CSV table of C-alpha atoms in Angstrom, one decimal:
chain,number,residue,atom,x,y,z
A,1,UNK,CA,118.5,231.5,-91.2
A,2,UNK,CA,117.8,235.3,-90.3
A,3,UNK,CA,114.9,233.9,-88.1
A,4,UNK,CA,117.3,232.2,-86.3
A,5,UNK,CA,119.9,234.6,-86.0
A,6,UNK,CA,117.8,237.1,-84.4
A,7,UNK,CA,116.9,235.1,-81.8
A,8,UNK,CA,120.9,233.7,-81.0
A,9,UNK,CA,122.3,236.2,-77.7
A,10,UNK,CA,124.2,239.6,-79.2
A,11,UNK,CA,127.2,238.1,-78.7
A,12,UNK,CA,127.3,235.0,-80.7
A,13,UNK,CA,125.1,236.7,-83.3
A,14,UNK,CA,128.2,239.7,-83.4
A,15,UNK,CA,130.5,236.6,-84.0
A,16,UNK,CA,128.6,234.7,-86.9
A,17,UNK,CA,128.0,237.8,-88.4
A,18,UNK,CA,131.7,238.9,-88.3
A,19,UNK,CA,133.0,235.1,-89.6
A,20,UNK,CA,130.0,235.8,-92.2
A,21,UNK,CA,131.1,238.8,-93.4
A,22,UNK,CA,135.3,237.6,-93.8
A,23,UNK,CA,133.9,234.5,-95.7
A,24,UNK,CA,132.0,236.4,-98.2
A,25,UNK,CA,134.9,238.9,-98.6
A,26,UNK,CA,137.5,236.7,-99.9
A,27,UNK,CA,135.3,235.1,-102.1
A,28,UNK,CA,134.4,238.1,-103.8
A,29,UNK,CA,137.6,239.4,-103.8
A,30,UNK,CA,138.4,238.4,-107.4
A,31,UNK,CA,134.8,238.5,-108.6
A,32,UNK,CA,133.1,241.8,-110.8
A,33,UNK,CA,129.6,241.2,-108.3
A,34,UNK,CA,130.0,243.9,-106.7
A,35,UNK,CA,126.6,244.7,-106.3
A,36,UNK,CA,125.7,241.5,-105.0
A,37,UNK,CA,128.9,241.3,-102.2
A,38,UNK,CA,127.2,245.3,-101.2
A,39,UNK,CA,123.8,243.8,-100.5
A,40,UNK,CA,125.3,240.6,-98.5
A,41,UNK,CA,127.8,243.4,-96.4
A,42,UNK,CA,125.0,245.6,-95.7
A,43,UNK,CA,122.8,242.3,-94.7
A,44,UNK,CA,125.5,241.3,-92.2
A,45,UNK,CA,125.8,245.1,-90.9
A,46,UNK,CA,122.2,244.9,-89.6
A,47,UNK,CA,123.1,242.1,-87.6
A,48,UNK,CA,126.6,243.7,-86.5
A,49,UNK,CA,126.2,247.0,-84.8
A,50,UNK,CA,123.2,245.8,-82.1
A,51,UNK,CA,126.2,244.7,-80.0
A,52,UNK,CA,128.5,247.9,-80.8
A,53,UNK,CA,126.0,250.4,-80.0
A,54,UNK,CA,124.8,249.0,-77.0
A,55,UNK,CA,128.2,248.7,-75.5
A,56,UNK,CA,129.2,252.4,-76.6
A,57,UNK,CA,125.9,253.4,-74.8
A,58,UNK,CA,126.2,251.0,-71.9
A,59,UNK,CA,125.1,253.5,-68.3
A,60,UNK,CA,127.9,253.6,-65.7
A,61,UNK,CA,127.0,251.0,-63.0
A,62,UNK,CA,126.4,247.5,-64.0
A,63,UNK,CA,124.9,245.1,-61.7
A,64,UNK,CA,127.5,241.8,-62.7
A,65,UNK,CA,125.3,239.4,-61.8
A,66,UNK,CA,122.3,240.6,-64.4
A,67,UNK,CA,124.4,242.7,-66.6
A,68,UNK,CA,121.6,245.3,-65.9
A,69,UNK,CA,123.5,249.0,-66.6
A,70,UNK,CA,122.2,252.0,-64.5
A,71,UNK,CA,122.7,255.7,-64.8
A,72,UNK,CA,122.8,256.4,-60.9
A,73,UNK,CA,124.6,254.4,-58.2
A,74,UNK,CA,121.2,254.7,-56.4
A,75,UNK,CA,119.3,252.9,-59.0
A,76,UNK,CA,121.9,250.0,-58.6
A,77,UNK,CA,121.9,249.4,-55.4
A,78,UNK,CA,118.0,249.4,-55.1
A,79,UNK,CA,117.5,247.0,-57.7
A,80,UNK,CA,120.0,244.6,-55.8
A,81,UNK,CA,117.9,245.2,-52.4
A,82,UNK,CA,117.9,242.2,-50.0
A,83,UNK,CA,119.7,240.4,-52.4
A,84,UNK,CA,123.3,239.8,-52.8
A,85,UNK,CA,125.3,242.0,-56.1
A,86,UNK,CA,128.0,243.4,-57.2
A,87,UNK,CA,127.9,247.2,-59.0
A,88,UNK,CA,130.8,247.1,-61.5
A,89,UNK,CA,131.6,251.0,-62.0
A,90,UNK,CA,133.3,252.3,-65.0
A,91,UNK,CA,136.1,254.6,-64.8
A,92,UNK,CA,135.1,258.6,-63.8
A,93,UNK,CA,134.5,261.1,-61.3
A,94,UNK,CA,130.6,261.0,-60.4
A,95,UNK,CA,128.9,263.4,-58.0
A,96,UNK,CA,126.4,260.5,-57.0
A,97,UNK,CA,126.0,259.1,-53.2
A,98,UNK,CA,124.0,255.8,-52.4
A,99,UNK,CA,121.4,255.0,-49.3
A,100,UNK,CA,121.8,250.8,-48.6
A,101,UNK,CA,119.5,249.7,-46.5
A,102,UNK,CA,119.7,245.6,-47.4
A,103,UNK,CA,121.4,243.1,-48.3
A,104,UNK,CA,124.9,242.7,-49.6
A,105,UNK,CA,126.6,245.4,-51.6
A,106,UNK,CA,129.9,244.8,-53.4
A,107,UNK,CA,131.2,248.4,-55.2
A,108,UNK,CA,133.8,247.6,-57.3
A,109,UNK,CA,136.0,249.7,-59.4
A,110,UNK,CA,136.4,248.3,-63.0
A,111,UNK,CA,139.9,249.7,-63.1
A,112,UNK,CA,141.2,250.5,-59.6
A,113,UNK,CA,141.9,254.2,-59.1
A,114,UNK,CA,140.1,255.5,-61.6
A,115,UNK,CA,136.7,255.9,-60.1
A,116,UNK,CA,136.2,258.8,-58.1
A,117,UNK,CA,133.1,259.8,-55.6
A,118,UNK,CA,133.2,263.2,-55.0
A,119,UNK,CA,131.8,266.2,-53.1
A,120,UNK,CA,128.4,264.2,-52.7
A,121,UNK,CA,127.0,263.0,-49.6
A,122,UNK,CA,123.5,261.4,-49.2
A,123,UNK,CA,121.6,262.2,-46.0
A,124,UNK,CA,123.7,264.9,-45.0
A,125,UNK,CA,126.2,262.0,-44.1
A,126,UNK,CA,128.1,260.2,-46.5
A,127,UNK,CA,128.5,259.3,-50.3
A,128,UNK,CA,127.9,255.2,-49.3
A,129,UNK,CA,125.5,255.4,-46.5
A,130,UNK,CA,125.4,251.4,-45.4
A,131,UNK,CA,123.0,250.0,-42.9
A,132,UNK,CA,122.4,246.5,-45.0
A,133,UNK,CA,124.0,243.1,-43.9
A,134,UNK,CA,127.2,244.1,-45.1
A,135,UNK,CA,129.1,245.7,-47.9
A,136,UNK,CA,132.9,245.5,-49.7
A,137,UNK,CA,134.2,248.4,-51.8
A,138,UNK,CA,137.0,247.7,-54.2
A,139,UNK,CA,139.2,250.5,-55.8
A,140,UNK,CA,137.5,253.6,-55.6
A,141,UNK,CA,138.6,257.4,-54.2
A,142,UNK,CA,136.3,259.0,-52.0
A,143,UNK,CA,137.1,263.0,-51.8
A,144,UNK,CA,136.2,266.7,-50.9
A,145,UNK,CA,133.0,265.2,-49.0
A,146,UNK,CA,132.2,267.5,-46.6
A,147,UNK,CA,129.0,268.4,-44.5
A,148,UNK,CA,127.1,270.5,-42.1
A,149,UNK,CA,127.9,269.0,-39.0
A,150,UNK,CA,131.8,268.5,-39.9
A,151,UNK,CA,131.3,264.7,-40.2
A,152,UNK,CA,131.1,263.9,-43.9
A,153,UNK,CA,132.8,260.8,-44.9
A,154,UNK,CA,133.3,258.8,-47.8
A,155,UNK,CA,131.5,255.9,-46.2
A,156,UNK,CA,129.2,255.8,-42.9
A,157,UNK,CA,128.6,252.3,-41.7
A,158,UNK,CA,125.3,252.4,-39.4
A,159,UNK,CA,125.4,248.4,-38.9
A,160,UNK,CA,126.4,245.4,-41.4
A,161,UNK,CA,130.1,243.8,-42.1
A,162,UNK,CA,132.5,246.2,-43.8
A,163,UNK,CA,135.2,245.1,-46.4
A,164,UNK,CA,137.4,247.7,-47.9
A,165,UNK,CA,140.3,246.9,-50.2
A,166,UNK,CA,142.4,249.0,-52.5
A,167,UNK,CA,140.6,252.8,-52.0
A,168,UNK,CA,141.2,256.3,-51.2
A,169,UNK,CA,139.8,258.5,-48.7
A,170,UNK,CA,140.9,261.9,-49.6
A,171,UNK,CA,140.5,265.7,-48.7
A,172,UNK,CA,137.1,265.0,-46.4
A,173,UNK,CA,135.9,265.4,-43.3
A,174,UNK,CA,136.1,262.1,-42.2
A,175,UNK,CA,137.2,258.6,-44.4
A,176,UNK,CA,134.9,256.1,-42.9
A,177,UNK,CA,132.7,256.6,-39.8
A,178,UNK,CA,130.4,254.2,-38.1
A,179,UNK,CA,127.7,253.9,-35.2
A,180,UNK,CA,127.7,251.1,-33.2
A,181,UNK,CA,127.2,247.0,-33.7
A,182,UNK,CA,129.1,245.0,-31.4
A,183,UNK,CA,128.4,242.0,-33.8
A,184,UNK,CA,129.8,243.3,-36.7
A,185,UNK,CA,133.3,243.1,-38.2
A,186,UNK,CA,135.5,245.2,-40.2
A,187,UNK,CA,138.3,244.8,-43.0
A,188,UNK,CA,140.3,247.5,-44.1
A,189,UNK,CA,143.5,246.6,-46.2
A,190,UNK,CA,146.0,248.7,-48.7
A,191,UNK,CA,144.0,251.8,-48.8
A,192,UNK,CA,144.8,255.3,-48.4
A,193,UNK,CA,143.6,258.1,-45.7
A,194,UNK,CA,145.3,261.6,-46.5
A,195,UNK,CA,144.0,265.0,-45.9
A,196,UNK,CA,141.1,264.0,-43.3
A,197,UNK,CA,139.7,265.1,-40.1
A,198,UNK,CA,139.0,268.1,-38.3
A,199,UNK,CA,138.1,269.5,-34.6
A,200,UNK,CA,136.4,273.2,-36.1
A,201,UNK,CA,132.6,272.4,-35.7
A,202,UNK,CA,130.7,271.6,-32.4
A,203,UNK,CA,130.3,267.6,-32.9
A,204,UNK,CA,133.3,267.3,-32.3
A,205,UNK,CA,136.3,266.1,-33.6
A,206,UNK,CA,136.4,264.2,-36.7
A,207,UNK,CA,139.3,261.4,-37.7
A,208,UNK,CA,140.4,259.7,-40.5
A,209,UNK,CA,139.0,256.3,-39.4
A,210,UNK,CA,136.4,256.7,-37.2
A,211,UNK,CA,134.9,253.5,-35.6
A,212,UNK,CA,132.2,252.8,-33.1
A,213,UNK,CA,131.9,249.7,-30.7
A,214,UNK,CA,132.1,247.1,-33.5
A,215,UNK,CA,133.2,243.3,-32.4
A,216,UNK,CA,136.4,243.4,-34.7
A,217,UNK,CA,138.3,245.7,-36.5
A,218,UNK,CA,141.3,244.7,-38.8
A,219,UNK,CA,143.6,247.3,-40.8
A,220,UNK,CA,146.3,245.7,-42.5
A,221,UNK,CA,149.1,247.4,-45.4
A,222,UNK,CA,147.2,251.0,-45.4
A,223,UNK,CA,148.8,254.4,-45.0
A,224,UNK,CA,147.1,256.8,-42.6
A,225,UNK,CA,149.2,260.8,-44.2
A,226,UNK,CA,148.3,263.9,-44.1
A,227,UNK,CA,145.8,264.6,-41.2
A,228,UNK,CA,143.4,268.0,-40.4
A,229,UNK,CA,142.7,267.4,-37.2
A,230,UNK,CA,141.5,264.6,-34.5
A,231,UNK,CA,143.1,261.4,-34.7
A,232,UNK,CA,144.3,259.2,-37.6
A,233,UNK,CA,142.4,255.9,-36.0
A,234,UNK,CA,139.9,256.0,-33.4
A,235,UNK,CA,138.4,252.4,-32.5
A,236,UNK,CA,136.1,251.4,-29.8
A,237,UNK,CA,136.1,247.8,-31.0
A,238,UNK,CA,136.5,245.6,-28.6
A,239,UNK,CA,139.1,243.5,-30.6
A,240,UNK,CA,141.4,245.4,-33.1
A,241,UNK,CA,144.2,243.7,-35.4
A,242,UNK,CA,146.4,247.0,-37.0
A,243,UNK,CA,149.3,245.7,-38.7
A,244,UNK,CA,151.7,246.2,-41.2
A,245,UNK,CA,150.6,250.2,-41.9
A,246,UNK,CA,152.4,253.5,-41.9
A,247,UNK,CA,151.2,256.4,-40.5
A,248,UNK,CA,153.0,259.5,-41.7
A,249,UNK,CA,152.4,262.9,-40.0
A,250,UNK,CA,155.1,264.8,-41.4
A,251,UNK,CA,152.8,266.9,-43.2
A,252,UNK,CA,150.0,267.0,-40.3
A,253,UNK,CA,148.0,269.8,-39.4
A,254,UNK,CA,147.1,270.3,-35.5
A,255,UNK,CA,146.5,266.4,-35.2
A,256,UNK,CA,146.5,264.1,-32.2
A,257,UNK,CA,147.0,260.5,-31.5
A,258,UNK,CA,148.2,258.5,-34.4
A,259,UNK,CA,145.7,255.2,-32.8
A,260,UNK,CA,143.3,255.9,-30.3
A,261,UNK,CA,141.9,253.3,-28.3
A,262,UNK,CA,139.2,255.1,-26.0
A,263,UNK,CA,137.1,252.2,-25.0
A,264,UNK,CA,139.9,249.7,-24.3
A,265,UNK,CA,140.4,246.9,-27.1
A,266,UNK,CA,142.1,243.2,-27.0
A,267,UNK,CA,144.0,241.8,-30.0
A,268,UNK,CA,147.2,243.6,-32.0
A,269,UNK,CA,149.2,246.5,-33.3
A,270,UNK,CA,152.0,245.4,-34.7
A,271,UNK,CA,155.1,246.0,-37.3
A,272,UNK,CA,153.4,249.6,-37.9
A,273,UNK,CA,155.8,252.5,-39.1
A,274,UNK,CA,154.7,255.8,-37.0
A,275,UNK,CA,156.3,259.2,-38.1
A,276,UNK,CA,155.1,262.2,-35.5
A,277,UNK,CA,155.0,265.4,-37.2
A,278,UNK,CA,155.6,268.9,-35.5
A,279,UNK,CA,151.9,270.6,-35.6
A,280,UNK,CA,150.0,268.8,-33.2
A,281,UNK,CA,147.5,269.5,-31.2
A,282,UNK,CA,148.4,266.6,-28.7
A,283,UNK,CA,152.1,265.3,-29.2
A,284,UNK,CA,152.1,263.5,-25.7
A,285,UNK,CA,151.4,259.8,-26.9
A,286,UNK,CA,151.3,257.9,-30.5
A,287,UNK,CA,148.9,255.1,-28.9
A,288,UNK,CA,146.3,256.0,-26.7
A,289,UNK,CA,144.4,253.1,-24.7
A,290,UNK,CA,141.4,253.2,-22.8
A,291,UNK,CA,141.0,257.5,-22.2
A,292,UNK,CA,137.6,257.4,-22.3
A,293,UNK,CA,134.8,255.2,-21.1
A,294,UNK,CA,136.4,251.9,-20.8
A,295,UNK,CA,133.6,248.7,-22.1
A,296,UNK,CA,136.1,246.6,-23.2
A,297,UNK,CA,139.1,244.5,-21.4
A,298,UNK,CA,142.5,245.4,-22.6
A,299,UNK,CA,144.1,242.8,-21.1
A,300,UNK,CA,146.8,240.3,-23.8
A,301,UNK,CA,146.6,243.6,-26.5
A,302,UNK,CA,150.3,242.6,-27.7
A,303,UNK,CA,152.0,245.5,-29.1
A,304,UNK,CA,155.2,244.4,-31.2
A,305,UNK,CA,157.4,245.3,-33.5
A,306,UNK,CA,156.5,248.4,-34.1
A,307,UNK,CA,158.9,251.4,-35.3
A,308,UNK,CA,158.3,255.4,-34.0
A,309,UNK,CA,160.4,258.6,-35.4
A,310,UNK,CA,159.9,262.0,-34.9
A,311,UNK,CA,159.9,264.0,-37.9
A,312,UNK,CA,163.4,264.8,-38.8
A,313,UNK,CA,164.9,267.5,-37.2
A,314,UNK,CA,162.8,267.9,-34.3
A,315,UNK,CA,163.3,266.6,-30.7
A,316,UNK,CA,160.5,266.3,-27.9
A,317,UNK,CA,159.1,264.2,-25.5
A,318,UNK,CA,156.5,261.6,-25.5
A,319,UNK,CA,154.8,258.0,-25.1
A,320,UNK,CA,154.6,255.5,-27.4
A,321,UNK,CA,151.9,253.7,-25.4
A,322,UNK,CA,149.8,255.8,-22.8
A,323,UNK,CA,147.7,253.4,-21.2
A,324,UNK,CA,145.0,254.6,-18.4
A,325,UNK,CA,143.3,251.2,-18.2
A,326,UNK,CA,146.1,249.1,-16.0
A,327,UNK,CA,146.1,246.5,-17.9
A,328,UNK,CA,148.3,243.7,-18.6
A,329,UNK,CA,150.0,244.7,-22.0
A,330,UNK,CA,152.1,242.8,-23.7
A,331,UNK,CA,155.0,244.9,-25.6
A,332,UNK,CA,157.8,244.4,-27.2
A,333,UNK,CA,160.5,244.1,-30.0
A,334,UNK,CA,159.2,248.3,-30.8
A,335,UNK,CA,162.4,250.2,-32.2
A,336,UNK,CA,161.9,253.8,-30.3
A,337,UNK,CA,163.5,256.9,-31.4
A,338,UNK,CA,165.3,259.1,-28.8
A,339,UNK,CA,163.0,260.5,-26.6
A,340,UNK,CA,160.1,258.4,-26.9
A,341,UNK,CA,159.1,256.6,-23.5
A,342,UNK,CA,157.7,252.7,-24.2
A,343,UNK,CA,155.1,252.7,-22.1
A,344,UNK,CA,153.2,255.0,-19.1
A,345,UNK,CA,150.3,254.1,-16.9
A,346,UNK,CA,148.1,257.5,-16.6
């Protein structure tokens, strides 16, 4: 029987044991054989604790699909490599980072919240640096990542699809930055920017999303607080969808645009809440469309139902849409505080 025992998985040999050892309990609850129910309870301790220990000693990143347990984030994601996994993390503050250069990555908090990334960057860019076929993080607080060249961000997409749900970008540089694929597509939903950007070092300006000519970009139910510097989004995607989010700049330091559109982009901004807070930088627009090089038609972006304030207490001029493109916007159903213009062609 022992024979056979060992070779059963941990878990169902934890669970004969434990029925093992309550059977042989009770019926030597009444009896004077001591000795002998000590010999059977030690037996059935052997086979008990292999599960216990394990578990008690288990490293912080599990690989769900193997149930392989790793001690670095690193280690994970290379043994996933062209392969498709997801790194369960346990709850804590690491000062790890992560190169992935295949594949597809899930990063998934086990309890949302209370897995933080922090003051680590890998390459001298990012704690997740992503150039595999495409990634989702789940849960987790990125924060204090800060680097040479003033763009540090929690996450820095070089190619691949982008899913982000439920995370914090906190007290950086930068939230998530990326380079350039017009194929690629990205999901942002009920996460958090606060405390990011900045226009001190001589790359430029950094912004609390930061993303490059992608095919799509979709923000949905996030909250963009807080900002350093630059601007709270900065898309040259070519098709955007940013709806439903609150971007609060009561408590903004020298900021600028709340979304900024450089390259021109089709698709939607809609039931947003914008706040504009007193220290800016550039308080002469909330939405800024097509400012720089233009490689993407703006015609049919609908902009509705959106609501703009000023910060309480303060009074000014400005645009909610400043549009230098000339093209055929559709807006409408925006609630506009006093002093805010709808829309101006520059």
């Amino acid at each position: 029987m022992l024979a056979l025992m060992v070779q059963l998985p941990a878990k169902a040999r934890s669970t004969i044991a434990r029925e093992f050892v309550s059977n042989i309990a009770m019926r030597f609850a009444n009896s004077l054989d001591w000795v002998f129910l000590a010999l059977i309870l030690a037996l059935a301790a052997a086979l008990l604790p292999v599960t216990a220990a394990k578990a008690q000693g288990n490293d912080p990143f599990t690989i769900e699909e193997t149930g392989r347990s790793f001690g670095s984030l690193q280690a994970a994601v290379s043994a996933i490599g062209d392969q498709r996994g997801t790194i369960m993390i346990a709850a804590g503050t690491y000062r790890q980072c992560a190169v992935q250069t295949a594949g597809v990555v899930i990063y998934a908090a086990r309890e949302y919240g209370a897995v933080t990334f922090d003051r680590t960057a890998c390459e001298g860019k990012a704690t997740l640096v992503l150039r595999g076929l495409g990634a989702e993080v789940r849960g987790v607080t990125f924060s204090n990542i800060s680097v040479a060249d003033g763009n540090g961000a929690g996450i820095r997409l070089e190619k691949g699809a982008l899913n982000v749900a439920y995370s914090t970008f906190l007290n950086s540089q930068q939230g998530i930055l990326t380079g350039n694929d017009p194929a690629g597509r990205i999901y942002i939903m009920r996460s958090t920017f606060s405390g990011l950007g900045t226009c001190e070092n001589s790359a430029g300006c950094a912004h609390s999303l930061y993303i490059g000519n992608y095919g799509e970009l979709t923000v949905r139910e996030s909250r963009f607080e807080r900002g350093r510097g630059g601007h709270y989004v900065k898309a040259r995607s070519a098709k955007v969808i940013i709806e439903d989010n609150s971007f609060d700049d009561a408590a903004g330091s020298a900021t600028n645009y709340m979304i900024d559109l450089p390259a021109g982009s089709q698709g939607t901004i809609a039931s947003n809440w914008f706040m504009q807070g007193r220290d800016k930088e550039n308080y002469s627009a909330f939405i800024a469309l097509g400012a720089e090089t233009v490689l993407h038609s703006s015609d049919g972006l609908v902009v509705t139902g959106n609501e703009a304030r000023f910060v309480p207490g303060l009074q000014r001029a400005s645009v909610f849409l400043a549009d230098w493109t000339g093209s055929r916007v559709a807006m409408s159903g925006n609630s506009l505080a006093s002093g805010l213009t709808d829309y101006e062609r520059r």
